[in-house]
Structures are given as structure tokens and as C-alpha cells.
Short mmCIF file of N, CA and C and ligand atoms in Angstrom, two decimals:
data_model
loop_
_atom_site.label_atom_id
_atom_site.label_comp_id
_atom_site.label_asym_id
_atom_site.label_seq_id
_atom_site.Cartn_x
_atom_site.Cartn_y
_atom_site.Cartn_z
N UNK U 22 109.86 113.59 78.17
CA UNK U 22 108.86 112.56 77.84
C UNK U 22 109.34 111.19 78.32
N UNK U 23 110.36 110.76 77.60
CA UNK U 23 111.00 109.31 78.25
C UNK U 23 111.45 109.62 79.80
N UNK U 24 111.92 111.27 80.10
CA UNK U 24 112.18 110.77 82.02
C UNK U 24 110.71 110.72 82.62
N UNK U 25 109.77 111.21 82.35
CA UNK U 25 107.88 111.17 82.55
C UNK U 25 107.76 109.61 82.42
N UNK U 26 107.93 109.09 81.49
CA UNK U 26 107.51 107.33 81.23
C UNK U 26 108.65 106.52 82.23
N UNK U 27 110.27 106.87 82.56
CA UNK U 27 110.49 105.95 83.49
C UNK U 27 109.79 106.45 84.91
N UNK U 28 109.92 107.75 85.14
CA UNK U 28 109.22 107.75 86.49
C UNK U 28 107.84 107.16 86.79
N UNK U 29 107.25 107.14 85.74
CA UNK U 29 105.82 106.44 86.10
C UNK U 29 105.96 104.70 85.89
N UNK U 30 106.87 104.28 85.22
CA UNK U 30 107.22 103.11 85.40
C UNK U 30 107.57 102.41 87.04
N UNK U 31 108.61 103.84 86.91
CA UNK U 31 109.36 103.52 88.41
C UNK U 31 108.22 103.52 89.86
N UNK U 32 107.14 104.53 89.43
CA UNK U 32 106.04 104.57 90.40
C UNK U 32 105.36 103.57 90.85
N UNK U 33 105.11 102.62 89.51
CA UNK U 33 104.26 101.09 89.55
C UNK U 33 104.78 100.44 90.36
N UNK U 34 106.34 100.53 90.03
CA UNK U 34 107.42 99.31 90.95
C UNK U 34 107.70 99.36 92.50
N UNK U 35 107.39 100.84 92.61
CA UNK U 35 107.97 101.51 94.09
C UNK U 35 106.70 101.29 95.21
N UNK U 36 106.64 99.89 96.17
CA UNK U 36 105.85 100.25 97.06
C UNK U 36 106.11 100.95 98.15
N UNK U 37 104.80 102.38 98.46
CA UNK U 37 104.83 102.78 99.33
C UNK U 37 104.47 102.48 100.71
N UNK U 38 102.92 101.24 100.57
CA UNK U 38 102.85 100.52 101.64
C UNK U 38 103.41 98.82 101.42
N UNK U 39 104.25 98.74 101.93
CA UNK U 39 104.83 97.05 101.53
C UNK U 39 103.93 96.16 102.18
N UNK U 40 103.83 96.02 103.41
CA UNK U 40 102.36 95.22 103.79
C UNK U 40 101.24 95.01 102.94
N UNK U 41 100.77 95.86 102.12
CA UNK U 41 99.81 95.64 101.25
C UNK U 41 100.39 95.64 100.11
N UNK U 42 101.29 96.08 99.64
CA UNK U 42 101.84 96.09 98.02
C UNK U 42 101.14 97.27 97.60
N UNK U 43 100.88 98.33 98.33
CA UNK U 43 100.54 99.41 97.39
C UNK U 43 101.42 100.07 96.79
N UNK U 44 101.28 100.65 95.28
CA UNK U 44 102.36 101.15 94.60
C UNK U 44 102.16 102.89 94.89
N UNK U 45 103.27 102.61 94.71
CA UNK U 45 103.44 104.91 94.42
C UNK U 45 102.61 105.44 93.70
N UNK U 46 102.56 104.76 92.58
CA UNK U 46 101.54 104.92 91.43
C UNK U 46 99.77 105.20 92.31
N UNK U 47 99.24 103.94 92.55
CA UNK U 47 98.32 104.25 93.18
C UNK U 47 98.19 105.09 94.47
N UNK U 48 98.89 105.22 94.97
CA UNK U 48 98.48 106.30 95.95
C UNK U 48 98.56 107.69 95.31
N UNK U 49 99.45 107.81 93.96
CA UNK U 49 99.49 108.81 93.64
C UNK U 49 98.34 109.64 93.18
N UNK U 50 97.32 108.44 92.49
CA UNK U 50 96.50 108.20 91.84
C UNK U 50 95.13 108.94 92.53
N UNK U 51 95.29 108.26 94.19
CA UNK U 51 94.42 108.66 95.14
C UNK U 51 94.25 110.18 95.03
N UNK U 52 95.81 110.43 95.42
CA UNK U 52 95.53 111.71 95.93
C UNK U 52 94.93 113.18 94.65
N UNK U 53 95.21 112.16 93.67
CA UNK U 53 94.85 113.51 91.94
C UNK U 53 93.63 112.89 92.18
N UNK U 54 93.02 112.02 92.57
CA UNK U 54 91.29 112.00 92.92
C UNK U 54 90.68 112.09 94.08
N UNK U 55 91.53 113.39 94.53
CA UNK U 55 91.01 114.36 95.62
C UNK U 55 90.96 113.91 96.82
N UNK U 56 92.32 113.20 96.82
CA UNK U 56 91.98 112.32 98.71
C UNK U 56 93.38 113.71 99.27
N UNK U 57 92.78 114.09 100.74
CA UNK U 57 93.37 114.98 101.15
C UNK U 57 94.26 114.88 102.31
N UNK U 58 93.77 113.71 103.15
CA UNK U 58 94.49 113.49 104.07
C UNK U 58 94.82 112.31 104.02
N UNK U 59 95.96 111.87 104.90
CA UNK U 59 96.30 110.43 104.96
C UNK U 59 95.01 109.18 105.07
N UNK U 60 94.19 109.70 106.28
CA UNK U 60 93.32 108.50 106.24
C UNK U 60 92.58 108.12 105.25
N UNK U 61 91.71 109.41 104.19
CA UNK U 61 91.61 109.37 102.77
C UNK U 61 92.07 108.26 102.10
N UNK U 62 93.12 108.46 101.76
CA UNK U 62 94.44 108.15 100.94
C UNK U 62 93.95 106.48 101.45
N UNK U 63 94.37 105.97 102.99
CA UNK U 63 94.01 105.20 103.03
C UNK U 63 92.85 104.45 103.09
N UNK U 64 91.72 105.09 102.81
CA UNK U 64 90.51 104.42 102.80
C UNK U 64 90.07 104.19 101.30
N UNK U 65 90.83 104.75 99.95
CA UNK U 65 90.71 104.46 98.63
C UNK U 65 91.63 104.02 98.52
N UNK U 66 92.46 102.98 98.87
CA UNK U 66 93.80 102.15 98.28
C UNK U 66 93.95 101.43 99.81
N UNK U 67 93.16 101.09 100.50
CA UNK U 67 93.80 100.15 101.47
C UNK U 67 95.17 100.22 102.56
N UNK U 68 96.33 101.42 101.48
CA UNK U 68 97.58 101.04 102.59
C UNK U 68 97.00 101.51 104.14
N UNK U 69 98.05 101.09 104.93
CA UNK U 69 97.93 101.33 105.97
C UNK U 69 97.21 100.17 106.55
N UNK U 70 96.75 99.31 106.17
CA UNK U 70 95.54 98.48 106.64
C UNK U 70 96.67 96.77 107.11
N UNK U 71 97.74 97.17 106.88
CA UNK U 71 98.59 95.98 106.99
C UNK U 71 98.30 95.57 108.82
N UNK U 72 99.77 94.52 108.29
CA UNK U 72 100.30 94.34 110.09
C UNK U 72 100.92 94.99 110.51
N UNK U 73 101.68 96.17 110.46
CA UNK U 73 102.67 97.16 110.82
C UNK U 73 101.66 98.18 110.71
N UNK U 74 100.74 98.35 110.84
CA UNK U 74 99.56 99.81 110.87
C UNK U 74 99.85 100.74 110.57
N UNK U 75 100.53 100.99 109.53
CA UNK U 75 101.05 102.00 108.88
C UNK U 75 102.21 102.50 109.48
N UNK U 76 102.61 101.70 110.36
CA UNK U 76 104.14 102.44 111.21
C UNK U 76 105.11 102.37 109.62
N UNK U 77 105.14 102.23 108.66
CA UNK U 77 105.96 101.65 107.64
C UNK U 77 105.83 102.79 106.83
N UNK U 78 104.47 102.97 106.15
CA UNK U 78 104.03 104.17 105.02
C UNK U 78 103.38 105.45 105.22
N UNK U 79 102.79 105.38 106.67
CA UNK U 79 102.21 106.52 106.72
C UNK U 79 102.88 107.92 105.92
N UNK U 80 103.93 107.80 106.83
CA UNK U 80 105.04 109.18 106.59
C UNK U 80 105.29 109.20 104.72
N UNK U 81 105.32 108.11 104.34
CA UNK U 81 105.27 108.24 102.69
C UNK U 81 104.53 109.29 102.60
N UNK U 82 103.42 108.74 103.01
CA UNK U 82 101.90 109.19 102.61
C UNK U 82 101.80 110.09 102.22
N UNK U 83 102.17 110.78 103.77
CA UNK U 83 102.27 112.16 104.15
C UNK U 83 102.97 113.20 103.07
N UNK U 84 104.38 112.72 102.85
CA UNK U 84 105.35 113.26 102.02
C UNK U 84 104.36 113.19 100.71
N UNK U 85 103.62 112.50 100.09
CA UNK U 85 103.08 112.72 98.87
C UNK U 85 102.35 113.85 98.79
N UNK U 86 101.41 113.62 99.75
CA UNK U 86 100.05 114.67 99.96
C UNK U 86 100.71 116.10 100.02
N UNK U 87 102.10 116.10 100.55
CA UNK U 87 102.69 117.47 100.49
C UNK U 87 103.06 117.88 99.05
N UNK U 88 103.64 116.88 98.47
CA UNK U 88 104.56 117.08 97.14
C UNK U 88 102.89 117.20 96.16
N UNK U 89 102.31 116.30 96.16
CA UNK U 89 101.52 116.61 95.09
C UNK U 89 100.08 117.22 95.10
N UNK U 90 99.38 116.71 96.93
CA UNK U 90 98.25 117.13 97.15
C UNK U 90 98.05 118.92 96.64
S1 FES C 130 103.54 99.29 105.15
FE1 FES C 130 101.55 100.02 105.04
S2 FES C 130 100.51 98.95 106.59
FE2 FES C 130 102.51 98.25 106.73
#
């Protein structure tokens, strides 16, 4: 229960896209509301939309959609 509450703490804090400040949390968020692919992902939370065009988070992305999609 308390390692569940720091990891989701830790999720808020952890950006996956830094250009935009998107958190782990929210993308996580995306993908449990059925976003399936990266561009998904990025068209309900913005990342990717920075100045680095996702050269930065995509691959996060990716790694989520595997782990949790
Ligand atoms: S880190 Fe996501 S667009 Fe740059």
C-alpha cells in the first residue's frame, strides 16, 4: 500500500515528456483510457508536441504502452 502511494507520488514527479512537463502519471493515465499507440498517447496529453519532437519521450512512451498498455 505505502510502496503503491510512493510510486504514484513518484509518477506525478517523473516527467516523461520534459518539453511539455508531462508527468508519468498522466501518460499513464492516457494509456488506462484506452490510448494504444504512441500518437494516441500523444494526442490526449500533448507530449511530444515540444521543441525536441518527441526525440526526448517518444521511446518512454513506447516503453509504457508495453509495460501497461
Ligand atoms: S520531451 Fe516530449 S516533446 Fe520534447
Amino acid at each position: 500500500m505505502e510502496q503503491n502511494l510512493n510510486s504514484e507520488i513518484l509518477d506525478k514527479l517523473t516527467k516523461v515528456c520534459v518539453c511539455k512537463g508531462i508527468s508519468k502519471a498522466t501518460i499513464k493515465k492516457a494509456i488506462r483510457n484506452g490510448a494504444k499507440t504512441v500518437i494516441e498517447v500523444q494526442k490526449h496529453t500533448g507530449a511530444g508536441g515540444g521543441p525536441c519532437g518527441g526525440k526526448r519521450c517518444t521511446e518512454k512512451i513506447e516503453q509504457l504502452i508495453r509495460e501497461i498498455g
